[in-house]
Short mmCIF file of C-alpha atoms in Angstrom, two decimals:
data_model
loop_
_atom_site.label_atom_id
_atom_site.label_comp_id
_atom_site.label_asym_id
_atom_site.label_seq_id
_atom_site.Cartn_x
_atom_site.Cartn_y
_atom_site.Cartn_z
CA UNK A 1 0.00 0.00 0.00
CA UNK A 2 1.20 3.55 -0.61
CA UNK A 3 2.49 5.41 2.46
CA UNK A 4 3.05 9.09 3.22
CA UNK A 5 5.50 9.91 5.99
CA UNK A 6 6.20 13.30 7.56
CA UNK A 7 9.77 13.57 8.85
CA UNK A 8 11.69 16.12 10.88
CA UNK A 9 15.35 15.53 10.18
CA UNK A 10 15.53 11.75 10.49
CA UNK A 11 12.58 11.37 12.85
CA UNK A 12 9.17 10.28 11.55
CA UNK A 13 6.53 12.43 13.26
CA UNK A 14 3.53 11.09 11.30
CA UNK A 15 2.86 8.25 8.88
CA UNK A 16 -0.26 7.47 6.88
CA UNK A 17 -1.30 4.60 4.65
CA UNK A 18 -3.25 5.93 1.67
CA UNK A 19 -5.38 4.38 -1.05
CA UNK A 20 -5.17 4.72 -4.79
CA UNK A 21 -7.83 7.03 -6.22
CA UNK A 22 -8.76 8.72 -2.93
CA UNK A 23 -8.19 12.41 -2.16
CA UNK A 24 -6.55 13.55 1.08
CA UNK A 25 -6.14 16.97 2.64
CA UNK A 26 -2.88 17.76 4.40
CA UNK A 27 -3.23 20.37 7.09
CA UNK A 28 -3.14 21.51 10.69
CA UNK A 29 -6.92 21.16 11.13
CA UNK A 30 -7.95 17.99 12.93
CA UNK A 31 -10.56 17.20 10.25
CA UNK A 32 -7.80 16.91 7.64
CA UNK A 33 -7.16 13.29 6.69
CA UNK A 34 -3.41 13.92 6.89
CA UNK A 35 -3.27 15.86 10.15
CA UNK A 36 0.13 17.32 11.09
CA UNK A 37 0.48 19.60 14.09
CA UNK A 38 3.39 21.79 13.06
CA UNK A 39 3.70 25.59 12.55
CA UNK A 40 5.12 25.04 9.04
CA UNK A 41 1.85 23.42 7.96
CA UNK A 42 -1.13 25.64 7.11
CA UNK A 43 -4.62 24.82 8.31
CA UNK A 44 -5.45 23.43 4.86
CA UNK A 45 -2.06 23.11 3.25
CA UNK A 46 -2.43 20.85 0.19
CA UNK A 47 -4.59 18.32 -1.64
CA UNK A 48 -2.97 14.92 -2.23
CA UNK A 49 -4.17 12.02 -4.34
CA UNK A 50 -2.58 8.70 -5.28
CA UNK A 51 -3.21 7.71 -8.88
CA UNK A 52 -1.74 4.43 -10.09
CA UNK A 53 0.92 4.48 -7.36
CA UNK A 54 2.00 8.04 -8.05
CA UNK A 55 1.34 10.87 -5.60
CA UNK A 56 -0.20 14.08 -6.99
CA UNK A 57 0.11 17.18 -4.81
CA UNK A 58 -1.48 20.60 -5.30
CA UNK A 59 -0.84 23.51 -2.96
CA UNK A 60 -3.97 25.20 -1.56
CA UNK A 61 -2.42 28.64 -1.23
CA UNK A 62 -0.54 27.80 1.94
CA UNK A 63 1.89 30.19 3.58
CA UNK A 64 4.98 28.01 3.18
CA UNK A 65 3.99 25.94 0.15
CA UNK A 66 6.36 23.07 -0.56
CA UNK A 67 9.65 22.67 -2.37
CA UNK A 68 11.06 20.06 -4.68
CA UNK A 69 14.85 19.93 -4.98
CA UNK A 70 15.05 23.35 -3.33
CA UNK A 71 12.54 24.99 -5.70
CA UNK A 72 9.12 26.06 -4.55
CA UNK A 73 6.39 24.50 -6.67
CA UNK A 74 2.61 24.76 -6.86
CA UNK A 75 2.02 21.23 -8.06
CA UNK A 76 4.06 18.07 -8.23
CA UNK A 77 3.86 14.38 -8.92
CA UNK A 78 6.04 12.01 -6.91
CA UNK A 79 7.12 8.53 -7.70
CA UNK A 80 7.88 6.09 -4.89
CA UNK A 81 10.94 7.19 -2.92
CA UNK A 82 10.66 10.87 -3.83
CA UNK A 83 10.04 13.58 -1.28
CA UNK A 84 9.20 17.27 -0.94
CA UNK A 85 10.04 19.69 1.86
CA UNK A 86 7.67 21.90 3.83
CA UNK A 87 9.67 24.31 5.95
CA UNK A 88 11.93 22.05 8.04
CA UNK A 89 9.70 19.04 7.45
CA UNK A 90 10.00 16.44 4.73
CA UNK A 91 7.11 14.56 3.10
CA UNK A 92 8.23 11.15 1.81
CA UNK A 93 6.10 9.05 -0.56
CA UNK A 94 6.67 5.30 -0.62
CA UNK A 95 4.86 2.61 -2.53
CA UNK A 96 5.26 -1.16 -2.66
CA UNK A 97 6.49 -2.48 -6.02
CA UNK A 98 3.54 -3.43 -8.25
CA UNK A 99 2.65 -7.11 -8.38
CA UNK A 100 2.17 -8.95 -11.65
CA UNK A 101 -1.58 -8.83 -11.07
CA UNK A 102 -1.51 -5.07 -10.54
CA UNK A 103 0.62 -4.63 -13.64
CA UNK A 104 -2.01 -6.47 -15.68
CA UNK A 105 -4.67 -4.11 -14.35
CA UNK A 106 -2.65 -0.97 -15.02
CA UNK A 107 -3.81 0.74 -18.22
CA UNK A 108 -1.21 1.10 -20.94
CA UNK A 109 -1.82 4.85 -21.15
CA UNK A 110 -0.49 7.07 -18.43
CA UNK A 111 -1.66 10.62 -17.91
CA UNK A 112 0.53 13.63 -18.58
CA UNK A 113 -0.22 15.91 -15.70
CA UNK A 114 -0.45 19.68 -15.56
CA UNK A 115 2.60 19.83 -13.29
CA UNK A 116 4.95 18.39 -15.91
CA UNK A 117 3.69 20.50 -18.77
CA UNK A 118 3.71 23.73 -16.86
CA UNK A 119 7.37 23.03 -16.24
CA UNK A 120 7.88 22.51 -19.97
CA UNK A 121 7.02 26.18 -20.42
CA UNK A 122 9.23 27.25 -17.52
CA UNK A 123 10.64 30.67 -18.20
CA UNK A 124 7.24 31.97 -19.25
CA UNK A 125 6.11 31.89 -15.66
CA UNK A 126 6.19 35.44 -14.22
CA UNK A 127 9.07 36.12 -11.86
CA UNK A 128 8.27 35.21 -8.30
CA UNK A 129 5.43 32.85 -9.21
CA UNK A 130 5.72 29.23 -8.07
CA UNK A 131 7.31 26.93 -10.64
CA UNK A 132 5.97 23.50 -11.28
CA UNK A 133 7.91 20.33 -10.73
CA UNK A 134 9.51 18.43 -13.56
CA UNK A 135 9.05 14.76 -12.86
CA UNK A 136 9.35 12.17 -15.64
CA UNK A 137 6.25 10.34 -16.76
CA UNK A 138 5.29 7.82 -19.38
CA UNK A 139 3.96 9.37 -22.57
CA UNK A 140 0.26 9.70 -23.29
CA UNK A 141 0.27 8.11 -26.73
CA UNK A 142 -3.11 9.54 -27.77
CA UNK A 143 -2.14 13.04 -26.71
CA UNK A 144 1.26 12.84 -28.36
CA UNK A 145 -0.25 11.57 -31.59
CA UNK A 146 -2.69 14.47 -31.67
CA UNK A 147 0.09 16.93 -30.83
CA UNK A 148 2.08 15.63 -33.78
CA UNK A 149 -0.99 16.02 -35.96
CA UNK A 150 -1.44 19.60 -34.79
CA UNK A 151 2.24 20.37 -35.37
CA UNK A 152 2.01 18.98 -38.90
CA UNK A 153 -1.17 20.87 -39.72
CA UNK A 154 0.20 24.11 -38.27
CA UNK A 155 2.94 23.97 -40.89
CA UNK A 156 0.45 23.37 -43.70
CA UNK A 157 -2.43 25.64 -42.67
CA UNK A 158 -3.01 28.30 -45.32
CA UNK A 159 -3.95 31.01 -42.81
CA UNK A 160 -4.49 31.77 -39.13
CA UNK A 161 -8.25 31.16 -39.30
CA UNK A 162 -7.84 27.63 -40.68
CA UNK A 163 -5.12 26.89 -38.12
CA UNK A 164 -7.22 28.03 -35.15
CA UNK A 165 -10.34 26.22 -36.39
CA UNK A 166 -8.30 23.01 -36.61
CA UNK A 167 -6.90 23.50 -33.09
CA UNK A 168 -10.30 24.17 -31.46
CA UNK A 169 -11.82 21.18 -33.26
CA UNK A 170 -9.14 18.76 -32.04
CA UNK A 171 -9.30 20.15 -28.50
CA UNK A 172 -13.08 19.77 -28.37
CA UNK A 173 -12.78 16.16 -29.46
CA UNK A 174 -9.96 15.23 -27.08
CA UNK A 175 -11.38 17.05 -24.04
CA UNK A 176 -15.06 16.21 -24.65
CA UNK A 177 -15.72 19.95 -24.49
CA UNK A 178 -18.84 21.50 -25.97
CA UNK A 179 -17.14 24.86 -26.54
CA UNK A 180 -13.50 25.73 -27.23
CA UNK A 181 -12.43 29.30 -27.91
CA UNK A 182 -9.25 31.10 -28.87
CA UNK A 183 -9.37 34.72 -27.74
CA UNK A 184 -6.91 37.60 -27.89
CA UNK A 185 -6.70 40.71 -25.77
CA UNK A 186 -7.66 43.79 -27.78
CA UNK A 187 -8.22 47.20 -26.18
CA UNK A 188 -8.27 45.75 -22.64
CA UNK A 189 -10.95 43.19 -23.47
CA UNK A 190 -10.97 39.67 -24.84
CA UNK A 191 -12.10 39.13 -28.44
CA UNK A 192 -12.89 35.63 -29.65
CA UNK A 193 -10.96 34.93 -32.85
CA UNK A 194 -11.97 31.30 -33.33
CA UNK A 195 -14.62 29.19 -31.65
CA UNK A 196 -15.76 25.59 -31.93
CA UNK A 197 -19.33 25.04 -30.75
CA UNK A 198 -20.28 28.74 -30.57
CA UNK A 199 -23.39 29.88 -32.37
CA UNK A 200 -22.39 33.48 -31.74
CA UNK A 201 -18.70 33.96 -30.78
CA UNK A 202 -19.33 37.63 -29.96
CA UNK A 203 -21.67 36.75 -27.10
CA UNK A 204 -19.95 33.51 -26.09
CA UNK A 205 -16.88 34.99 -24.47
CA UNK A 206 -14.50 33.15 -22.13
CA UNK A 207 -15.14 33.47 -18.42
CA UNK A 208 -13.90 36.95 -17.55
CA UNK A 209 -12.68 35.77 -14.13
CA UNK A 210 -10.61 32.89 -15.49
CA UNK A 211 -9.27 34.67 -18.58
CA UNK A 212 -8.29 37.75 -16.59
CA UNK A 213 -6.46 35.61 -14.04
CA UNK A 214 -4.61 33.79 -16.82
CA UNK A 215 -3.64 37.01 -18.61
CA UNK A 216 -2.38 38.59 -15.38
CA UNK A 217 -0.44 35.62 -14.03
CA UNK A 218 0.49 33.70 -17.17
CA UNK A 219 -0.67 30.53 -15.35
CA UNK A 220 -3.57 28.18 -16.24
CA UNK A 221 -6.87 28.49 -14.39
CA UNK A 222 -9.64 25.90 -14.10
CA UNK A 223 -13.02 25.42 -12.50
CA UNK A 224 -13.48 23.24 -10.65
CA UNK A 225 -9.86 22.68 -9.70
CA UNK A 226 -8.78 19.10 -10.47
CA UNK A 227 -8.54 17.07 -7.29
CA UNK A 228 -10.51 19.61 -5.23
CA UNK A 229 -13.85 19.20 -3.50
CA UNK A 230 -15.34 22.01 -5.64
CA UNK A 231 -16.11 24.21 -2.65
CA UNK A 232 -14.96 27.40 -4.37
CA UNK A 233 -17.77 29.63 -5.61
CA UNK A 234 -17.76 29.54 -9.44
CA UNK A 235 -17.48 32.76 -11.49
CA UNK A 236 -20.82 34.42 -12.30
CA UNK A 237 -20.46 33.94 -16.07
CA UNK A 238 -20.01 30.21 -15.55
CA UNK A 239 -23.21 29.98 -13.50
CA UNK A 240 -25.33 31.97 -15.97
CA UNK A 241 -24.17 29.94 -18.95
CA UNK A 242 -24.72 26.59 -17.26
CA UNK A 243 -21.05 25.62 -17.49
CA UNK A 244 -20.12 22.54 -15.46
CA UNK A 245 -16.35 22.66 -16.08
CA UNK A 246 -14.01 25.27 -17.55
CA UNK A 247 -10.31 25.49 -18.29
CA UNK A 248 -8.30 28.47 -19.48
CA UNK A 249 -4.61 28.48 -20.46
CA UNK A 250 -2.38 31.27 -21.78
CA UNK A 251 -1.16 31.68 -25.32
CA UNK A 252 2.31 33.10 -24.73
CA UNK A 253 4.43 34.51 -27.53
CA UNK A 254 7.54 36.24 -26.25
CA UNK A 255 7.42 37.15 -22.57
CA UNK A 256 3.73 37.93 -22.02
CA UNK A 257 0.41 36.22 -22.75
CA UNK A 258 -1.19 37.44 -25.97
CA UNK A 259 -4.41 35.52 -25.51
CA UNK A 260 -6.02 32.38 -24.14
CA UNK A 261 -7.43 29.04 -25.15
CA UNK A 262 -10.62 28.39 -23.20
CA UNK A 263 -12.65 25.17 -23.02
CA UNK A 264 -16.07 24.53 -21.46
CA UNK A 265 -18.25 21.59 -20.64
CA UNK A 266 -21.99 22.19 -20.57
CA UNK A 267 -23.12 18.71 -19.59
CA UNK A 268 -22.38 16.31 -16.76
CA UNK A 269 -20.60 17.09 -13.52
CA UNK A 270 -17.11 15.76 -14.28
CA UNK A 271 -14.29 18.35 -14.19
CA UNK A 272 -11.54 18.27 -16.77
CA UNK A 273 -9.03 15.57 -15.95
CA UNK A 274 -5.33 16.24 -15.47
CA UNK A 275 -4.65 14.42 -18.75
CA UNK A 276 -6.99 16.78 -20.61
CA UNK A 277 -5.58 19.90 -18.98
CA UNK A 278 -2.07 18.74 -19.79
CA UNK A 279 -3.01 18.32 -23.43
CA UNK A 280 -4.62 21.77 -23.49
CA UNK A 281 -1.47 23.40 -22.09
CA UNK A 282 0.70 21.45 -24.52
CA UNK A 283 -1.41 22.64 -27.45
CA UNK A 284 -1.25 26.24 -26.26
CA UNK A 285 2.52 26.06 -25.87
CA UNK A 286 2.92 24.44 -29.30
CA UNK A 287 0.61 26.76 -31.20
CA UNK A 288 0.98 30.19 -29.55
CA UNK A 289 3.91 31.41 -31.62
CA UNK A 290 2.53 29.86 -34.81
CA UNK A 291 -0.85 31.55 -34.32
CA UNK A 292 0.79 34.87 -33.46
CA UNK A 293 3.09 34.70 -36.48
CA UNK A 294 0.22 33.74 -38.79
CA UNK A 295 -1.87 36.65 -37.51
CA UNK A 296 1.07 39.01 -37.96
CA UNK A 297 1.56 37.77 -41.52
CA UNK A 298 -2.10 38.39 -42.25
CA UNK A 299 -1.90 41.85 -40.70
CA UNK A 300 1.11 42.63 -42.91
CA UNK A 301 -0.76 41.37 -45.97
CA UNK A 302 -3.85 43.36 -45.00
CA UNK A 303 -1.75 46.49 -44.51
CA UNK A 304 -0.10 45.92 -47.87
CA UNK A 305 -3.50 45.52 -49.51
CA UNK A 306 -4.71 48.63 -47.71
CA UNK A 307 -1.65 50.50 -48.92
CA UNK A 308 -2.28 49.41 -52.52
CA UNK A 309 -5.92 50.47 -52.25
CA UNK A 310 -5.05 53.84 -50.70
CA UNK A 311 -2.30 54.54 -53.21
CA UNK A 312 -4.89 54.39 -55.97
CA UNK A 313 -6.59 57.44 -54.52
CA UNK A 314 -4.12 59.48 -52.47
CA UNK A 315 -0.45 60.41 -52.51
CA UNK A 316 2.16 58.05 -50.98
CA UNK A 317 3.03 60.42 -48.11
CA UNK A 318 -0.64 60.56 -47.09
CA UNK A 319 -0.78 56.75 -47.26
CA UNK A 320 2.20 56.60 -44.89
CA UNK A 321 0.46 59.01 -42.51
CA UNK A 322 -2.75 56.98 -42.54
CA UNK A 323 -1.00 53.66 -41.89
CA UNK A 324 1.13 55.24 -39.16
CA UNK A 325 -1.97 56.70 -37.49
CA UNK A 326 -0.96 60.32 -38.09
CA UNK A 327 -3.92 60.87 -40.43
CA UNK A 328 -7.47 59.67 -39.91
CA UNK A 329 -9.62 58.72 -42.86
CA UNK A 330 -13.16 59.55 -41.80
CA UNK A 331 -15.32 57.16 -43.82
CA UNK A 332 -18.58 58.01 -42.13
CA UNK A 333 -20.88 60.63 -43.69
CA UNK A 334 -19.97 64.19 -42.74
CA UNK A 335 -20.26 67.70 -44.16
CA UNK A 336 -17.13 69.49 -45.33
CA UNK A 337 -16.04 72.51 -47.38
CA UNK A 338 -13.78 71.19 -50.13
CA UNK A 339 -12.74 71.88 -53.72
CA UNK A 340 -13.82 69.55 -56.53
CA UNK A 341 -11.99 69.27 -59.88
CA UNK A 342 -13.31 67.64 -63.05
CA UNK A 343 -11.12 67.10 -66.13
CA UNK A 344 -12.61 65.84 -69.39
CA UNK A 345 -11.00 64.87 -72.71
CA UNK A 346 -12.48 66.88 -75.56
CA UNK A 347 -13.63 64.96 -78.63
CA UNK A 348 -12.85 61.58 -77.12
CA UNK A 349 -15.78 59.86 -78.84
CA UNK A 350 -14.36 60.75 -82.27
CA UNK A 351 -10.90 59.63 -81.17
CA UNK A 352 -12.19 56.23 -80.08
CA UNK A 353 -13.90 55.75 -83.46
CA UNK A 354 -10.61 55.96 -85.36
CA UNK A 355 -8.42 54.11 -82.84
CA UNK A 356 -8.17 50.42 -82.02
CA UNK A 357 -9.48 49.40 -78.57
CA UNK A 358 -5.93 48.57 -77.53
CA UNK A 359 -4.68 52.05 -78.47
CA UNK A 360 -7.64 53.67 -76.69
CA UNK A 361 -6.79 51.86 -73.46
CA UNK A 362 -3.07 52.64 -73.84
CA UNK A 363 -3.79 56.33 -74.43
CA UNK A 364 -6.15 56.61 -71.47
CA UNK A 365 -3.80 54.76 -69.12
CA UNK A 366 -0.86 56.99 -69.98
CA UNK A 367 -2.95 60.15 -69.67
CA UNK A 368 -4.63 59.15 -66.39
CA UNK A 369 -1.32 58.04 -64.86
CA UNK A 370 0.25 61.44 -65.46
CA UNK A 371 -2.80 63.36 -64.25
CA UNK A 372 -3.13 61.22 -61.11
CA UNK A 373 0.51 61.86 -60.16
CA UNK A 374 -0.11 65.62 -60.43
CA UNK A 375 -3.24 65.39 -58.26
CA UNK A 376 -1.35 63.43 -55.62
CA UNK A 377 1.56 65.88 -55.65
CA UNK A 378 -0.90 68.63 -54.71
CA UNK A 379 -2.44 66.66 -51.78
CA UNK A 380 -5.51 65.76 -53.80
CA UNK A 381 -7.55 62.56 -53.75
CA UNK A 382 -8.59 60.73 -56.90
CA UNK A 383 -12.32 60.14 -56.51
CA UNK A 384 -13.06 58.24 -59.71
CA UNK A 385 -12.62 57.82 -63.44
CA UNK A 386 -15.81 58.27 -65.47
CA UNK A 387 -15.02 57.10 -68.97
CA UNK A 388 -12.59 59.73 -70.30
CA UNK A 389 -13.27 62.06 -67.33
CA UNK A 390 -11.66 62.15 -63.91
CA UNK A 391 -12.91 63.62 -60.66
CA UNK A 392 -10.54 64.74 -57.90
CA UNK A 393 -11.10 66.09 -54.39
CA UNK A 394 -9.00 68.58 -52.44
CA UNK A 395 -9.77 68.69 -48.73
CA UNK A 396 -11.44 65.26 -48.39
CA UNK A 397 -11.09 62.77 -46.87
CA UNK A 398 -8.07 64.62 -45.45
CA UNK A 399 -8.47 68.24 -44.50
CA UNK A 400 -6.05 70.75 -46.04
CA UNK A 401 -6.49 74.47 -45.34
CA UNK A 402 -5.53 75.66 -48.86
CA UNK A 403 -7.59 73.16 -50.84
CA UNK A 404 -8.77 75.74 -53.43
CA UNK A 405 -5.20 76.92 -54.08
CA UNK A 406 -3.93 73.33 -54.46
CA UNK A 407 -6.73 72.46 -56.89
CA UNK A 408 -6.00 75.45 -59.14
CA UNK A 409 -2.25 74.74 -59.08
CA UNK A 410 -2.94 71.11 -60.01
CA UNK A 411 -5.17 72.16 -62.93
CA UNK A 412 -2.44 74.42 -64.38
CA UNK A 413 0.15 71.66 -64.11
CA UNK A 414 -2.26 69.16 -65.69
CA UNK A 415 -2.75 71.41 -68.70
CA UNK A 416 0.98 72.01 -69.04
CA UNK A 417 1.78 68.33 -68.69
CA UNK A 418 -0.66 67.41 -71.44
CA UNK A 419 1.13 69.82 -73.77
CA UNK A 420 4.39 67.99 -73.04
CA UNK A 421 2.74 64.61 -73.62
CA UNK A 422 1.64 65.52 -77.15
CA UNK A 423 5.19 65.01 -78.41
CA UNK A 424 5.14 61.49 -76.98
CA UNK A 425 1.75 60.81 -78.56
CA UNK A 426 3.04 61.80 -82.00
CA UNK A 427 6.10 59.58 -81.60
CA UNK A 428 3.82 56.64 -80.69
CA UNK A 429 1.47 57.51 -83.56
CA UNK A 430 -1.33 58.32 -81.13
CA UNK A 431 -3.65 61.26 -81.81
CA UNK A 432 -3.41 64.47 -79.81
CA UNK A 433 -6.28 65.79 -77.75
CA UNK A 434 -7.18 68.61 -75.40
CA UNK A 435 -8.87 68.66 -72.02
CA UNK A 436 -11.32 70.99 -70.32
CA UNK A 437 -11.22 71.50 -66.55
CA UNK A 438 -13.92 72.75 -64.16
CA UNK A 439 -13.33 73.59 -60.50
CA UNK A 440 -15.72 74.58 -57.72
CA UNK A 441 -15.44 75.09 -53.95
CA UNK A 442 -18.36 74.45 -51.62
CA UNK A 443 -20.05 72.26 -49.02
CA UNK A 444 -20.48 68.55 -49.71
CA UNK A 445 -21.45 65.40 -47.84
CA UNK A 446 -18.48 63.01 -47.84
CA UNK A 447 -18.45 59.33 -46.92
CA UNK A 448 -18.91 55.73 -48.03
CA UNK A 449 -21.84 55.69 -50.42
CA UNK A 450 -23.36 52.74 -52.25
CA UNK A 451 -25.08 49.43 -51.51
CA UNK A 452 -24.33 46.77 -48.91
CA UNK A 453 -22.44 44.81 -51.56
CA UNK A 454 -20.45 47.70 -53.02
CA UNK A 455 -19.54 50.98 -51.36
CA UNK A 456 -17.12 53.69 -52.45
CA UNK A 457 -15.82 56.79 -50.76
CA UNK A 458 -17.10 59.88 -52.62
CA UNK A 459 -18.78 63.25 -52.13
CA UNK A 460 -22.24 64.43 -53.11
CA UNK A 461 -23.94 67.81 -53.11
CA UNK A 462 -24.68 70.89 -55.19
CA UNK A 463 -21.00 71.91 -55.18
CA UNK A 464 -20.16 68.67 -57.05
CA UNK A 465 -22.89 69.29 -59.62
CA UNK A 466 -21.64 72.84 -60.20
CA UNK A 467 -18.07 71.63 -60.84
CA UNK A 468 -19.45 69.09 -63.31
CA UNK A 469 -21.41 71.84 -65.14
CA UNK A 470 -18.28 73.98 -65.35
CA UNK A 471 -16.20 71.25 -67.01
CA UNK A 472 -18.97 70.80 -69.58
CA UNK A 473 -18.80 74.53 -70.34
CA UNK A 474 -15.00 74.68 -70.61
CA UNK A 475 -13.49 74.87 -74.09
CA UNK A 476 -10.54 72.62 -75.06
CA UNK A 477 -7.52 73.73 -73.04
CA UNK A 478 -9.61 75.98 -70.80
CA UNK A 479 -9.82 75.94 -66.98
CA UNK A 480 -13.03 77.41 -65.56
CA UNK A 481 -13.50 78.06 -61.83
CA UNK A 482 -16.51 79.26 -59.87
CA UNK A 483 -16.46 82.53 -57.94
CA UNK A 484 -16.19 80.54 -54.66
CA UNK A 485 -12.88 79.04 -55.80
CA UNK A 486 -11.66 82.41 -57.11
CA UNK A 487 -12.22 83.96 -53.67
CA UNK A 488 -10.49 81.06 -51.87
CA UNK A 489 -7.53 80.35 -54.16
CA UNK A 490 -5.38 83.30 -53.11
CA UNK A 491 -3.38 85.91 -55.03
CA UNK A 492 -0.86 83.66 -56.75
CA UNK A 493 -2.72 83.25 -60.05
CA UNK A 494 -3.68 85.13 -63.18
CA UNK A 495 -7.42 85.05 -63.84
CA UNK A 496 -9.70 86.33 -66.54
CA UNK A 497 -13.23 87.32 -65.50
CA UNK A 498 -15.78 85.60 -67.75
CA UNK A 499 -19.41 86.47 -68.45
CA UNK A 500 -21.81 84.65 -66.12
CA UNK A 501 -23.16 81.41 -67.55
CA UNK A 502 -26.50 79.71 -67.10
CA UNK A 503 -26.26 76.01 -66.31
CA UNK A 504 -28.81 73.26 -65.86
CA UNK A 505 -30.21 73.04 -62.35
CA UNK A 506 -29.37 76.63 -61.42
CA UNK A 507 -31.89 79.47 -61.47
CA UNK A 508 -29.23 82.19 -61.31
CA UNK A 509 -26.21 82.49 -63.65
CA UNK A 510 -22.84 81.37 -62.29
CA UNK A 511 -20.03 83.88 -61.72
CA UNK A 512 -16.98 82.25 -63.31
CA UNK A 513 -13.31 82.93 -64.04
CA UNK A 514 -10.81 81.47 -66.46
CA UNK A 515 -7.44 80.41 -65.03
CA UNK A 516 -4.63 81.76 -67.21
CA UNK A 517 -1.69 80.60 -65.13
CA UNK A 518 0.58 81.39 -62.22
CA UNK A 519 1.70 84.94 -61.52
#
């Protein structure tokens, strides 16, 4: 039979015969099964249990704890002949060698206990926290086989989502858990990234009590505690959700936890076994860095895609500001005073009739590329291409105080650049053309506009319509601006006052000016 002896130096002060499978409390209280009257022992010092001739010990938050080989530990598993120290006392575990009959009854599988695995991640335990004993054990072949499967699939998973879905699925199967979640801390709260068995991952969050404890300490947390009598009051979220057992372990990449893996049982009354908790911790240790790296790769890809998308509409330095957080792109609807520029190719329909489709596309691409660069260099935003026409914004989505001045400067440079491009067109045997430009300054509503399936950032309002009417009225090579732009552009330009024009949708004629150039 297994025996537990308490020794002071070489003197045995207490000795107990214990049974396999039964739990014992070590303490100074007389109702403790292993009663030891010594100041080093707390009233309820530790829970002990013999499982297949091995002694499992878990500290109950005692003052002195216990030490293995001079190191304080929170949990340990002792083979026959091993001992731990409690203050000046020694606890010795002894067990008779197994008989042939007992060996036949012993299952081939042996459990990997939490104590061993916690030690396998030693170094991630916060400084000053109890370490867990490293005591050899026989391998759990089922657990190891699944760990190898997870390791293999981690290396072949196409993305973080597939990897985490695979991990939660295997954990749910191995642990007989109805729900398994992987959650990361974001803005001081936990966000579920992957969940097996959750109808709504947003509302099925891990227990706040357990996940917070894990994130703060870097140590696993369970309810009920394996080997305990389940006298601790469960967290409120566990009660309300009808959870009968919960386990939460850290995902640690680097020095600090980045998230948790959380498992729940919703049926029965059996807590998670040590074997299951061990496997959960092993999986977390194996997959934490891989999940973190996969998420980082996806964030880099998303940022790259965002950069490509932004660079289609705004200048590179604004893109850098947005991605660095120095600029905010307000995509919600809001009113703003901005300047709108339209540029339209004159006689494009006739050009397209005499050109091959390939040459039409080549001509437009070359022209739009040059014009877009000029818009970007003047802090403008390309809103859209409309056939042979382009629309640009100055002052949205990013505010610039001199938006009217920048729009007029851009229009002059666009006209000059087209003149330079004509030489290239002739050399490539492409026809020459002229453009007309219309500019207006006024209040618009800016934001994402469209359907649920397709939305684009743009601006709407009477100021946009007026700019569109002006470009229609401009002659080839002419830049027309509304009086509002003339008054806002500043003194750096040469203008020619034009007769007011009547345009569709306006009851009163528009006061307009022609832009001649810079002063």
